[in-house]
Coordinates of N, CA and C in Angstrom, one line a residue:
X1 N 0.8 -1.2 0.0 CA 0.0 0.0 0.0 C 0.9 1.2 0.0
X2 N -0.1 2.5 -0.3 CA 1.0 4.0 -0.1 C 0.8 4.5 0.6
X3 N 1.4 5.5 1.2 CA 1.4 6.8 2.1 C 1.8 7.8 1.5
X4 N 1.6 8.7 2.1 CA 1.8 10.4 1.7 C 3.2 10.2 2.3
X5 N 4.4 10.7 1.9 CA 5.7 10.4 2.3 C 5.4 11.8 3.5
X6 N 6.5 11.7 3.9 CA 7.1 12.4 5.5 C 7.4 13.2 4.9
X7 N 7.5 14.6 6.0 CA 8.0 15.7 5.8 C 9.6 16.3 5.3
X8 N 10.1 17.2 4.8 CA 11.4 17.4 4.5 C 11.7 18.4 4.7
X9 N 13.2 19.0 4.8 CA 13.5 20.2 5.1 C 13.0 21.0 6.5
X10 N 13.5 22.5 6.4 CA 13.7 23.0 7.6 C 12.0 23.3 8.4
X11 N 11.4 23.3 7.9 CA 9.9 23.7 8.5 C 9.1 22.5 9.1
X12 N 9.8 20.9 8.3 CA 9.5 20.1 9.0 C 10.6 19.6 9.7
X13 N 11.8 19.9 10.0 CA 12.2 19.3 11.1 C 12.3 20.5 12.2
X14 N 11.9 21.7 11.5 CA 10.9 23.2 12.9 C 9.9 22.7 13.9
X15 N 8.7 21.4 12.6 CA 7.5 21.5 13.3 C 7.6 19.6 14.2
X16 N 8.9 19.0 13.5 CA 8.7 17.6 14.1 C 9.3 18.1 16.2
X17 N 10.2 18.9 15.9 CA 10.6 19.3 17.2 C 9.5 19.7 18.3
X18 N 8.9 20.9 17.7 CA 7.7 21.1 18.7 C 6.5 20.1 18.8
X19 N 6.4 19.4 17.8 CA 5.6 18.5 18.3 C 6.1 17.0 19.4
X20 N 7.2 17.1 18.6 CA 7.8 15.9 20.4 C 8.2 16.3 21.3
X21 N 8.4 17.6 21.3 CA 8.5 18.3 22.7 C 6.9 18.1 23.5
X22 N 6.0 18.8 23.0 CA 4.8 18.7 22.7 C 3.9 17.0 23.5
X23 N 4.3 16.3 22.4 CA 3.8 14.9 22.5 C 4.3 14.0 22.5
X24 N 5.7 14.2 22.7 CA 6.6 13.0 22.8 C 6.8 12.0 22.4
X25 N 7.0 12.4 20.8 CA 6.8 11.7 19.6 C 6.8 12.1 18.6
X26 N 6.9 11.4 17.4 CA 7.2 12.2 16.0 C 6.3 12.3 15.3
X27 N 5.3 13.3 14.7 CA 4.3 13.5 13.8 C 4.3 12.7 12.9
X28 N 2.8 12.1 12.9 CA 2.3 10.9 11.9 C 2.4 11.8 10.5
X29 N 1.7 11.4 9.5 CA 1.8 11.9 8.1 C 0.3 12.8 8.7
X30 N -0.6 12.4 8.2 CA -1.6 13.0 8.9 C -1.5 14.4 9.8
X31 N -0.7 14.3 10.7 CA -0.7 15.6 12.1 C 0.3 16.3 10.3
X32 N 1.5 16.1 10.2 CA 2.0 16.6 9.2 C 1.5 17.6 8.2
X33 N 0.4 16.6 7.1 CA -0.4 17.5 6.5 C -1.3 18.2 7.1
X34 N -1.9 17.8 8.1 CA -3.1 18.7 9.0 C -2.5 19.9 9.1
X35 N -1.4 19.7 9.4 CA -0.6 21.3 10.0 C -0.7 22.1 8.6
X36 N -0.2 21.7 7.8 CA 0.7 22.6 6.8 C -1.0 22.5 6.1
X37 N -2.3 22.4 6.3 CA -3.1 22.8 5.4 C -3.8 23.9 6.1
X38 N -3.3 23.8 7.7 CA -3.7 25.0 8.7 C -3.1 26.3 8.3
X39 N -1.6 25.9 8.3 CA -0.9 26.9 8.1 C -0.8 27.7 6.7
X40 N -1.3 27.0 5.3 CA -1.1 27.4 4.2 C -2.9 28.2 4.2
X41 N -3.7 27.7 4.8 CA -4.6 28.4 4.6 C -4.6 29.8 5.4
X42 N -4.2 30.3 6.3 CA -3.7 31.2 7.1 C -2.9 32.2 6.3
X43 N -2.2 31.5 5.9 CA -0.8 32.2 4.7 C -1.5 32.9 3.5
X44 N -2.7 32.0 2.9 CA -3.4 32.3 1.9 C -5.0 33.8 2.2
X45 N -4.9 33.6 3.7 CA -5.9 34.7 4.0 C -5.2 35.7 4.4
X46 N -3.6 35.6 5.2 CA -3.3 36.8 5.2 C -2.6 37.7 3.9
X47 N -2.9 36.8 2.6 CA -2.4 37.4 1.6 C -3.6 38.6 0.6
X48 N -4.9 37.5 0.8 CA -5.8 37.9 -0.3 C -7.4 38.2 1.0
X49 N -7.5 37.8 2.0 CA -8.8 38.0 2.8 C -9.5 36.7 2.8
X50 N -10.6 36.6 3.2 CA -10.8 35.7 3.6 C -12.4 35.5 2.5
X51 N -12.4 36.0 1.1 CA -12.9 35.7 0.5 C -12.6 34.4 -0.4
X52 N -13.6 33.3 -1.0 CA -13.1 32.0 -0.4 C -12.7 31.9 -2.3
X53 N -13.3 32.5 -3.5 CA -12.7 32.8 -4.5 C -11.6 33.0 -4.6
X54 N -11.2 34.4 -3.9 CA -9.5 34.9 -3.8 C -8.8 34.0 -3.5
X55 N -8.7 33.0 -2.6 CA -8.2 32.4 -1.8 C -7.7 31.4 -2.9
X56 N -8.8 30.5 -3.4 CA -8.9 29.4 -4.2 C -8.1 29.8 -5.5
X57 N -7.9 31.1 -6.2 CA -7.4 31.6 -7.2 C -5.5 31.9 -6.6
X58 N -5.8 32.6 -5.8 CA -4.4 32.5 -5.2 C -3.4 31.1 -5.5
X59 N -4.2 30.1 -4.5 CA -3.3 28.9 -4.0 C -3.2 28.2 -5.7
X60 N -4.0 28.6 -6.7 CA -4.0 28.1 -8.1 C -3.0 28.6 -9.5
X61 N -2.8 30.1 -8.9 CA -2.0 31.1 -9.4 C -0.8 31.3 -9.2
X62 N -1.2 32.2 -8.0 CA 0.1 32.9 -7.2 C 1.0 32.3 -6.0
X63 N 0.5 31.0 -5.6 CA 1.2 30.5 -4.6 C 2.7 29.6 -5.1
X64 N 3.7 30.1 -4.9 CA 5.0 29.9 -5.4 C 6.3 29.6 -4.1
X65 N 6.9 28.9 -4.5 CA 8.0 28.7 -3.2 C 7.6 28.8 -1.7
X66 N 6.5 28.2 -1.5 CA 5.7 27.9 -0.4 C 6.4 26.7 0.2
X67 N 7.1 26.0 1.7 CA 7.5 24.8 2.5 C 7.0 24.9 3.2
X68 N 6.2 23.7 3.3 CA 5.5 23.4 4.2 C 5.9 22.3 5.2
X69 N 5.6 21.7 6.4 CA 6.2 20.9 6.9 C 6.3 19.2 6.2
X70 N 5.4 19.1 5.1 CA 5.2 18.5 4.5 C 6.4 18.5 3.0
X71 N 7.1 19.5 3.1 CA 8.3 19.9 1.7 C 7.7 21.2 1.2
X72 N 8.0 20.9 -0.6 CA 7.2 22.1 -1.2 C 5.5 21.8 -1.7
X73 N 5.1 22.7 -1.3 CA 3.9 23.1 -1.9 C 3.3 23.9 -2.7
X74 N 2.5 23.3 -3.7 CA 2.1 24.1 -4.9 C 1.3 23.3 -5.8
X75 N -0.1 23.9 -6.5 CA -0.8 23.1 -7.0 C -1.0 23.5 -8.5
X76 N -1.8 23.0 -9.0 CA -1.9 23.1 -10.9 C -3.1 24.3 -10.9
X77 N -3.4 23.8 -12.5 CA -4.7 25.4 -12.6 C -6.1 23.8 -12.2
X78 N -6.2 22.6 -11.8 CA -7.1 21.9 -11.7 C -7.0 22.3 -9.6
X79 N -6.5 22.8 -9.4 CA -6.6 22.6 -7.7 C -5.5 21.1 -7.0
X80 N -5.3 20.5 -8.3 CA -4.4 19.6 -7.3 C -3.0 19.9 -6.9
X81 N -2.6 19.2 -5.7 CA -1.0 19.0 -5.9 C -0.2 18.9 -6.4
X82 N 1.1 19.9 -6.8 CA 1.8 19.0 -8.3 C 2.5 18.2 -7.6
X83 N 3.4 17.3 -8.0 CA 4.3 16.2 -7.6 C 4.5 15.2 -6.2
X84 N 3.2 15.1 -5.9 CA 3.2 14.9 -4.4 C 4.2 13.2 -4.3
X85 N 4.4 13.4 -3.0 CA 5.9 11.7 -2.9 C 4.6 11.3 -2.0
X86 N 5.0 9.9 -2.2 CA 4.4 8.8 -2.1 C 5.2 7.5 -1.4
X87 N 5.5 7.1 -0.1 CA 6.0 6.1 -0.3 C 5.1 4.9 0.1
X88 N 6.1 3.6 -0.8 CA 5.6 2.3 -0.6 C 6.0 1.6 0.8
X89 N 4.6 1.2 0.7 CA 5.0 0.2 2.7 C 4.3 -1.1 2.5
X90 N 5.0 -2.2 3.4 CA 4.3 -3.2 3.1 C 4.6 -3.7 4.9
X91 N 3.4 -4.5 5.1 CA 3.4 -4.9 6.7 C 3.7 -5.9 6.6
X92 N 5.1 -6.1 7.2 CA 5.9 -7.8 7.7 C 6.0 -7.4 8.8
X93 N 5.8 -9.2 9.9 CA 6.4 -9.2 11.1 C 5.3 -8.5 11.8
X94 N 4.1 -7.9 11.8 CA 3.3 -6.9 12.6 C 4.1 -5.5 12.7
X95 N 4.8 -5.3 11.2 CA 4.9 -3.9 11.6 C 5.0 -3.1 9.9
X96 N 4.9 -2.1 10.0 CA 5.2 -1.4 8.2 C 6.3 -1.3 8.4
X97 N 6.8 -1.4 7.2 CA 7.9 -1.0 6.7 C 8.2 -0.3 5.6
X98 N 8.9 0.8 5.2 CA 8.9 1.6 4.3 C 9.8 1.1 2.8
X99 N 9.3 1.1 1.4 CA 10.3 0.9 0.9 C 11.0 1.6 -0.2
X100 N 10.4 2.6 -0.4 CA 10.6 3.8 -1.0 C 9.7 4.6 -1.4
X101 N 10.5 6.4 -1.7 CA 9.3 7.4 -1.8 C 9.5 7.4 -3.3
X102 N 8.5 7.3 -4.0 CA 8.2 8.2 -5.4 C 7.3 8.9 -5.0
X103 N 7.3 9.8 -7.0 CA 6.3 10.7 -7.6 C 5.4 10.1 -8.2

């Protein structure tokens, strides 16, 4: 099966810190994206207001060299993700194992 790969660079190893300070432990993929869709949307209202058009045209347009704790972020003119990583995991032994990230 896949997963949304782990975070990279300096804003995730900013936000793995405060969170195992925090919770004493290292952010799932999930808490990861959760964050960085908090924080990109925040980013996106303090740029354009909190009209939900602007917003949606921004993050489709204008949103450029954006890291999130998730890596980079940036999406197409359809609203998706471009290049999102993906790694492969397979459960041996009762436990996942990771076997690599693609695109």
């Amino acid at each position: 099966f896949v997963l949304p790969a782990e975070g990279s660079g300096k804003a995730y190893d900013d936000f793995r810190v405060k969170y195992r300070q925090r919770f004493g432990e290292d952010p799932s993929v999930n808490s990861i994206k959760s964050y960085d869709v908090v924080k990109l949307a925040a980013y996106a209202v303090s740029k354009v207001g909190y009209d939900g058009t602007k917003i949606k045209n921004f993050l489709k347009t204008q949103l450029s060299d954006y890291y999130g704790a998730s890596g980079k972020i940036e999406f197409d003119q359809n609203g998706d993700i471009r290049n999102p990583l993906y790694e492969k995991m397979i459960y041996r032994s009762g436990k996942y194992d990771r076997l690599m990230a693609e695109k």
